[in-house]
Amino acid sequence: MEAVVVSISVVSHDQLPMVLRLMQDAQRVCAGVAMEWIVTLNTQESAEPLASLEAAAFPWPVTVLRNPTPKGFGANHNQAFARAQGAYFCVLNPDIRLHDCPWPALLQAMQQDSVGVVAPVVVGPTGELEDSARRFPTWSMLARKLLGMHRRIDYVLTEDRAQREGDVKGGCRTQGGANIDAKVGIEVDWVAGMFQLFRREVYARMGGFDERFFLYYEDVDLCARMALAGLRAIVCTASRVEHHAQRASHRQLRYLRWHVHSVLRFLCSDVYRKLGQRRQDGQLGRQT
């Protein structure tokens, strides 16, 4: 059997129809990638899609993990990582759709040792750029966001810059002066957990996600810890996926509570304090 290159972790909250569509997308467009899928069932699943998953014949190994009680985002992916065999570990939301295979370009971007995590450009169903790459939050930034005064996205990707920078497909123009690396894409502060690709040894060295964040901001925290360790977060402009957002925190009070709790945990953490110190020392970009 061919050695696994990419281990893909997907967590389902009674979302197996979406998971199956995503896996079928991968089967259609990623025939040349040696991968395995680890699907975590975090809640009770409907019988019909579960039977469809168990009966499906995919060309790569599929491991199904069943939680007796629900776990948080970080705990689920850390659990999957403990079972993963690949040299690279990919965290993926079930509401992602693939029209082209994203992994070859992402793996190419990973060849620089200074890169800790890579993500594709993420667009919505109608092609609009999503805010999947962001700057580290500050108290003032969050206050402006609460008042509706903060810009919708921190990093703007445009194809016209691509031709000037010599990137493979698409380049970037950024608000706030982010670094552009024509070989890999755009360097950002953090990339959202809807799609993150890590080198196995980096994920292990960082200890994976901090499981004290039950939901939200575990992706911010991990990218912040990587930044403190001298590792870069990159959006690979040669790779693009579609996201059908399931923004529960905008609709349900318990998700909003988790979101607020996670924001406060991060802003009161030693990681955030160290980021602030690095910024004062001029080792990180200044933010307002």
JSON list of C-alpha atoms in Angstrom, two decimals, residues 58-171:
[
{"chain": "A", "resi": 58, "resn": "PHE", "atom": "CA", "xyz": [-13.10, 5.33, -1.43]},
{"chain": "A", "resi": 59, "resn": "PRO", "atom": "CA", "xyz": [-9.62, 4.79, -2.87]},
{"chain": "A", "resi": 60, "resn": "TRP", "atom": "CA", "xyz": [-7.94, 5.67, 0.42]},
{"chain": "A", "resi": 61, "resn": "PRO", "atom": "CA", "xyz": [-8.26, 4.49, 4.04]},
{"chain": "A", "resi": 62, "resn": "VAL", "atom": "CA", "xyz": [-11.14, 5.92, 6.07]},
{"chain": "A", "resi": 63, "resn": "THR", "atom": "CA", "xyz": [-11.10, 5.73, 9.87]},
{"chain": "A", "resi": 64, "resn": "VAL", "atom": "CA", "xyz": [-14.32, 6.54, 11.75]},
{"chain": "A", "resi": 65, "resn": "LEU", "atom": "CA", "xyz": [-14.02, 7.64, 15.39]},
{"chain": "A", "resi": 66, "resn": "ARG", "atom": "CA", "xyz": [-17.16, 7.73, 17.54]},
{"chain": "A", "resi": 67, "resn": "ASN", "atom": "CA", "xyz": [-17.24, 9.92, 20.65]},
{"chain": "A", "resi": 68, "resn": "PRO", "atom": "CA", "xyz": [-19.43, 8.69, 23.52]},
{"chain": "A", "resi": 69, "resn": "THR", "atom": "CA", "xyz": [-19.80, 12.33, 24.58]},
{"chain": "A", "resi": 70, "resn": "PRO", "atom": "CA", "xyz": [-19.10, 15.44, 22.49]},
{"chain": "A", "resi": 71, "resn": "LYS", "atom": "CA", "xyz": [-15.59, 16.89, 22.54]},
{"chain": "A", "resi": 72, "resn": "GLY", "atom": "CA", "xyz": [-14.39, 20.36, 21.64]},
{"chain": "A", "resi": 73, "resn": "PHE", "atom": "CA", "xyz": [-12.86, 21.34, 18.31]},
{"chain": "A", "resi": 74, "resn": "GLY", "atom": "CA", "xyz": [-9.26, 21.01, 19.46]},
{"chain": "A", "resi": 75, "resn": "ALA", "atom": "CA", "xyz": [-9.79, 17.78, 21.37]},
{"chain": "A", "resi": 76, "resn": "ASN", "atom": "CA", "xyz": [-11.41, 16.16, 18.33]},
{"chain": "A", "resi": 77, "resn": "HIS", "atom": "CA", "xyz": [-8.58, 17.04, 15.98]},
{"chain": "A", "resi": 78, "resn": "ASN", "atom": "CA", "xyz": [-5.90, 16.15, 18.53]},
{"chain": "A", "resi": 79, "resn": "GLN", "atom": "CA", "xyz": [-7.58, 12.77, 18.92]},
{"chain": "A", "resi": 80, "resn": "ALA", "atom": "CA", "xyz": [-7.52, 12.31, 15.14]},
{"chain": "A", "resi": 81, "resn": "PHE", "atom": "CA", "xyz": [-3.86, 13.34, 15.00]},
{"chain": "A", "resi": 82, "resn": "ALA", "atom": "CA", "xyz": [-3.01, 10.56, 17.45]},
{"chain": "A", "resi": 83, "resn": "ARG", "atom": "CA", "xyz": [-4.36, 8.10, 14.84]},
{"chain": "A", "resi": 84, "resn": "ALA", "atom": "CA", "xyz": [-2.91, 9.85, 11.79]},
{"chain": "A", "resi": 85, "resn": "GLN", "atom": "CA", "xyz": [-0.22, 8.17, 9.67]},
{"chain": "A", "resi": 86, "resn": "GLY", "atom": "CA", "xyz": [0.60, 10.93, 7.19]},
{"chain": "A", "resi": 87, "resn": "ALA", "atom": "CA", "xyz": [3.62, 13.20, 7.02]},
{"chain": "A", "resi": 88, "resn": "TYR", "atom": "CA", "xyz": [1.15, 16.10, 6.86]},
{"chain": "A", "resi": 89, "resn": "PHE", "atom": "CA", "xyz": [-1.98, 16.69, 8.95]},
{"chain": "A", "resi": 90, "resn": "CYS", "atom": "CA", "xyz": [-4.94, 18.59, 7.52]},
{"chain": "A", "resi": 91, "resn": "VAL", "atom": "CA", "xyz": [-7.79, 20.03, 9.59]},
{"chain": "A", "resi": 92, "resn": "LEU", "atom": "CA", "xyz": [-10.87, 20.43, 7.42]},
{"chain": "A", "resi": 93, "resn": "ASN", "atom": "CA", "xyz": [-14.45, 21.57, 7.98]},
{"chain": "A", "resi": 94, "resn": "PRO", "atom": "CA", "xyz": [-17.24, 19.41, 6.53]},
{"chain": "A", "resi": 95, "resn": "ASP", "atom": "CA", "xyz": [-18.77, 22.48, 4.84]},
{"chain": "A", "resi": 96, "resn": "ILE", "atom": "CA", "xyz": [-15.81, 22.88, 2.45]},
{"chain": "A", "resi": 97, "resn": "ARG", "atom": "CA", "xyz": [-16.30, 22.02, -1.24]},
{"chain": "A", "resi": 98, "resn": "LEU", "atom": "CA", "xyz": [-13.52, 21.20, -3.70]},
{"chain": "A", "resi": 99, "resn": "HIS", "atom": "CA", "xyz": [-13.58, 22.10, -7.40]},
{"chain": "A", "resi": 100, "resn": "ASP", "atom": "CA", "xyz": [-9.84, 21.52, -7.86]},
{"chain": "A", "resi": 101, "resn": "CYS", "atom": "CA", "xyz": [-7.41, 19.55, -5.73]},
{"chain": "A", "resi": 102, "resn": "PRO", "atom": "CA", "xyz": [-5.95, 21.96, -3.15]},
{"chain": "A", "resi": 103, "resn": "TRP", "atom": "CA", "xyz": [-3.21, 19.78, -1.67]},
{"chain": "A", "resi": 104, "resn": "PRO", "atom": "CA", "xyz": [-0.45, 19.70, -4.33]},
{"chain": "A", "resi": 105, "resn": "ALA", "atom": "CA", "xyz": [0.05, 23.49, -4.19]},
{"chain": "A", "resi": 106, "resn": "LEU", "atom": "CA", "xyz": [-0.25, 23.49, -0.39]},
{"chain": "A", "resi": 107, "resn": "LEU", "atom": "CA", "xyz": [2.35, 20.75, -0.06]},
{"chain": "A", "resi": 108, "resn": "GLN", "atom": "CA", "xyz": [4.66, 22.70, -2.35]},
{"chain": "A", "resi": 109, "resn": "ALA", "atom": "CA", "xyz": [4.28, 25.77, -0.13]},
{"chain": "A", "resi": 110, "resn": "MET", "atom": "CA", "xyz": [5.17, 23.62, 2.88]},
{"chain": "A", "resi": 111, "resn": "GLN", "atom": "CA", "xyz": [8.68, 22.89, 1.59]},
{"chain": "A", "resi": 112, "resn": "GLN", "atom": "CA", "xyz": [10.14, 25.90, 3.40]},
{"chain": "A", "resi": 113, "resn": "ASP", "atom": "CA", "xyz": [11.11, 25.01, 6.96]},
{"chain": "A", "resi": 114, "resn": "SER", "atom": "CA", "xyz": [9.95, 28.40, 8.24]},
{"chain": "A", "resi": 115, "resn": "VAL", "atom": "CA", "xyz": [6.33, 27.62, 7.26]},
{"chain": "A", "resi": 116, "resn": "GLY", "atom": "CA", "xyz": [4.27, 26.23, 10.13]},
{"chain": "A", "resi": 117, "resn": "VAL", "atom": "CA", "xyz": [0.78, 26.15, 8.63]},
{"chain": "A", "resi": 118, "resn": "VAL", "atom": "CA", "xyz": [-0.61, 26.63, 5.12]},
{"chain": "A", "resi": 119, "resn": "ALA", "atom": "CA", "xyz": [-4.16, 27.32, 3.99]},
{"chain": "A", "resi": 120, "resn": "PRO", "atom": "CA", "xyz": [-5.83, 27.90, 0.62]},
{"chain": "A", "resi": 121, "resn": "VAL", "atom": "CA", "xyz": [-7.72, 30.97, -0.47]},
{"chain": "A", "resi": 122, "resn": "VAL", "atom": "CA", "xyz": [-11.29, 30.48, 0.77]},
{"chain": "A", "resi": 123, "resn": "VAL", "atom": "CA", "xyz": [-14.27, 31.84, -1.12]},
{"chain": "A", "resi": 124, "resn": "GLY", "atom": "CA", "xyz": [-18.00, 31.63, -0.52]},
{"chain": "A", "resi": 125, "resn": "PRO", "atom": "CA", "xyz": [-20.55, 29.90, -2.77]},
{"chain": "A", "resi": 126, "resn": "THR", "atom": "CA", "xyz": [-20.82, 32.97, -5.03]},
{"chain": "A", "resi": 127, "resn": "GLY", "atom": "CA", "xyz": [-17.05, 33.52, -5.22]},
{"chain": "A", "resi": 128, "resn": "GLU", "atom": "CA", "xyz": [-16.69, 36.26, -2.62]},
{"chain": "A", "resi": 129, "resn": "LEU", "atom": "CA", "xyz": [-13.47, 36.23, -0.59]},
{"chain": "A", "resi": 130, "resn": "GLU", "atom": "CA", "xyz": [-13.96, 34.98, 2.98]},
{"chain": "A", "resi": 131, "resn": "ASP", "atom": "CA", "xyz": [-12.15, 36.28, 6.05]},
{"chain": "A", "resi": 132, "resn": "SER", "atom": "CA", "xyz": [-10.22, 33.04, 6.56]},
{"chain": "A", "resi": 133, "resn": "ALA", "atom": "CA", "xyz": [-6.87, 34.83, 7.00]},
{"chain": "A", "resi": 134, "resn": "ARG", "atom": "CA", "xyz": [-6.73, 37.48, 9.67]},
{"chain": "A", "resi": 135, "resn": "ARG", "atom": "CA", "xyz": [-4.56, 39.60, 11.91]},
{"chain": "A", "resi": 136, "resn": "PHE", "atom": "CA", "xyz": [-4.15, 38.71, 15.54]},
{"chain": "A", "resi": 137, "resn": "PRO", "atom": "CA", "xyz": [-6.95, 40.38, 17.51]},
{"chain": "A", "resi": 138, "resn": "THR", "atom": "CA", "xyz": [-6.49, 43.32, 19.83]},
{"chain": "A", "resi": 139, "resn": "TRP", "atom": "CA", "xyz": [-8.88, 44.83, 22.35]},
{"chain": "A", "resi": 140, "resn": "SER", "atom": "CA", "xyz": [-9.34, 47.90, 20.14]},
{"chain": "A", "resi": 141, "resn": "MET", "atom": "CA", "xyz": [-9.89, 45.79, 17.03]},
{"chain": "A", "resi": 142, "resn": "LEU", "atom": "CA", "xyz": [-12.61, 43.78, 18.78]},
{"chain": "A", "resi": 143, "resn": "ALA", "atom": "CA", "xyz": [-14.25, 46.96, 20.08]},
{"chain": "A", "resi": 144, "resn": "ARG", "atom": "CA", "xyz": [-14.40, 48.37, 16.54]},
{"chain": "A", "resi": 145, "resn": "LYS", "atom": "CA", "xyz": [-15.78, 45.08, 15.27]},
{"chain": "A", "resi": 146, "resn": "LEU", "atom": "CA", "xyz": [-18.48, 45.13, 17.96]},
{"chain": "A", "resi": 147, "resn": "LEU", "atom": "CA", "xyz": [-19.42, 48.64, 16.86]},
{"chain": "A", "resi": 148, "resn": "GLY", "atom": "CA", "xyz": [-19.43, 47.62, 13.21]},
{"chain": "A", "resi": 149, "resn": "MET", "atom": "CA", "xyz": [-16.42, 49.83, 12.44]},
{"chain": "A", "resi": 150, "resn": "HIS", "atom": "CA", "xyz": [-13.84, 47.14, 11.56]},
{"chain": "A", "resi": 151, "resn": "ARG", "atom": "CA", "xyz": [-13.23, 46.24, 7.92]},
{"chain": "A", "resi": 152, "resn": "ARG", "atom": "CA", "xyz": [-14.73, 42.92, 6.83]},
{"chain": "A", "resi": 153, "resn": "ILE", "atom": "CA", "xyz": [-11.43, 41.28, 5.85]},
{"chain": "A", "resi": 154, "resn": "ASP", "atom": "CA", "xyz": [-7.83, 41.94, 6.87]},
{"chain": "A", "resi": 155, "resn": "TYR", "atom": "CA", "xyz": [-6.08, 40.53, 3.79]},
{"chain": "A", "resi": 156, "resn": "VAL", "atom": "CA", "xyz": [-7.35, 41.13, 0.26]},
{"chain": "A", "resi": 157, "resn": "LEU", "atom": "CA", "xyz": [-6.32, 38.73, -2.51]},
{"chain": "A", "resi": 158, "resn": "THR", "atom": "CA", "xyz": [-6.41, 39.96, -6.11]},
{"chain": "A", "resi": 159, "resn": "GLU", "atom": "CA", "xyz": [-5.36, 38.29, -9.33]},
{"chain": "A", "resi": 160, "resn": "ASP", "atom": "CA", "xyz": [-3.79, 41.42, -10.83]},
{"chain": "A", "resi": 161, "resn": "ARG", "atom": "CA", "xyz": [-1.01, 41.43, -8.23]},
{"chain": "A", "resi": 162, "resn": "ALA", "atom": "CA", "xyz": [-0.31, 37.81, -9.12]},
{"chain": "A", "resi": 163, "resn": "GLN", "atom": "CA", "xyz": [1.08, 38.63, -12.52]},
{"chain": "A", "resi": 164, "resn": "ARG", "atom": "CA", "xyz": [3.43, 41.25, -11.09]},
{"chain": "A", "resi": 165, "resn": "GLU", "atom": "CA", "xyz": [4.65, 39.01, -8.26]},
{"chain": "A", "resi": 166, "resn": "GLY", "atom": "CA", "xyz": [5.11, 35.94, -10.48]},
{"chain": "A", "resi": 167, "resn": "ASP", "atom": "CA", "xyz": [2.94, 33.65, -8.38]},
{"chain": "A", "resi": 168, "resn": "VAL", "atom": "CA", "xyz": [1.58, 30.41, -9.79]},
{"chain": "A", "resi": 169, "resn": "LYS", "atom": "CA", "xyz": [-2.12, 31.28, -9.86]},
{"chain": "A", "resi": 170, "resn": "GLY", "atom": "CA", "xyz": [-3.41, 34.42, -8.32]},
{"chain": "A", "resi": 171, "resn": "GLY", "atom": "CA", "xyz": [-1.52, 36.75, -6.04]}
]
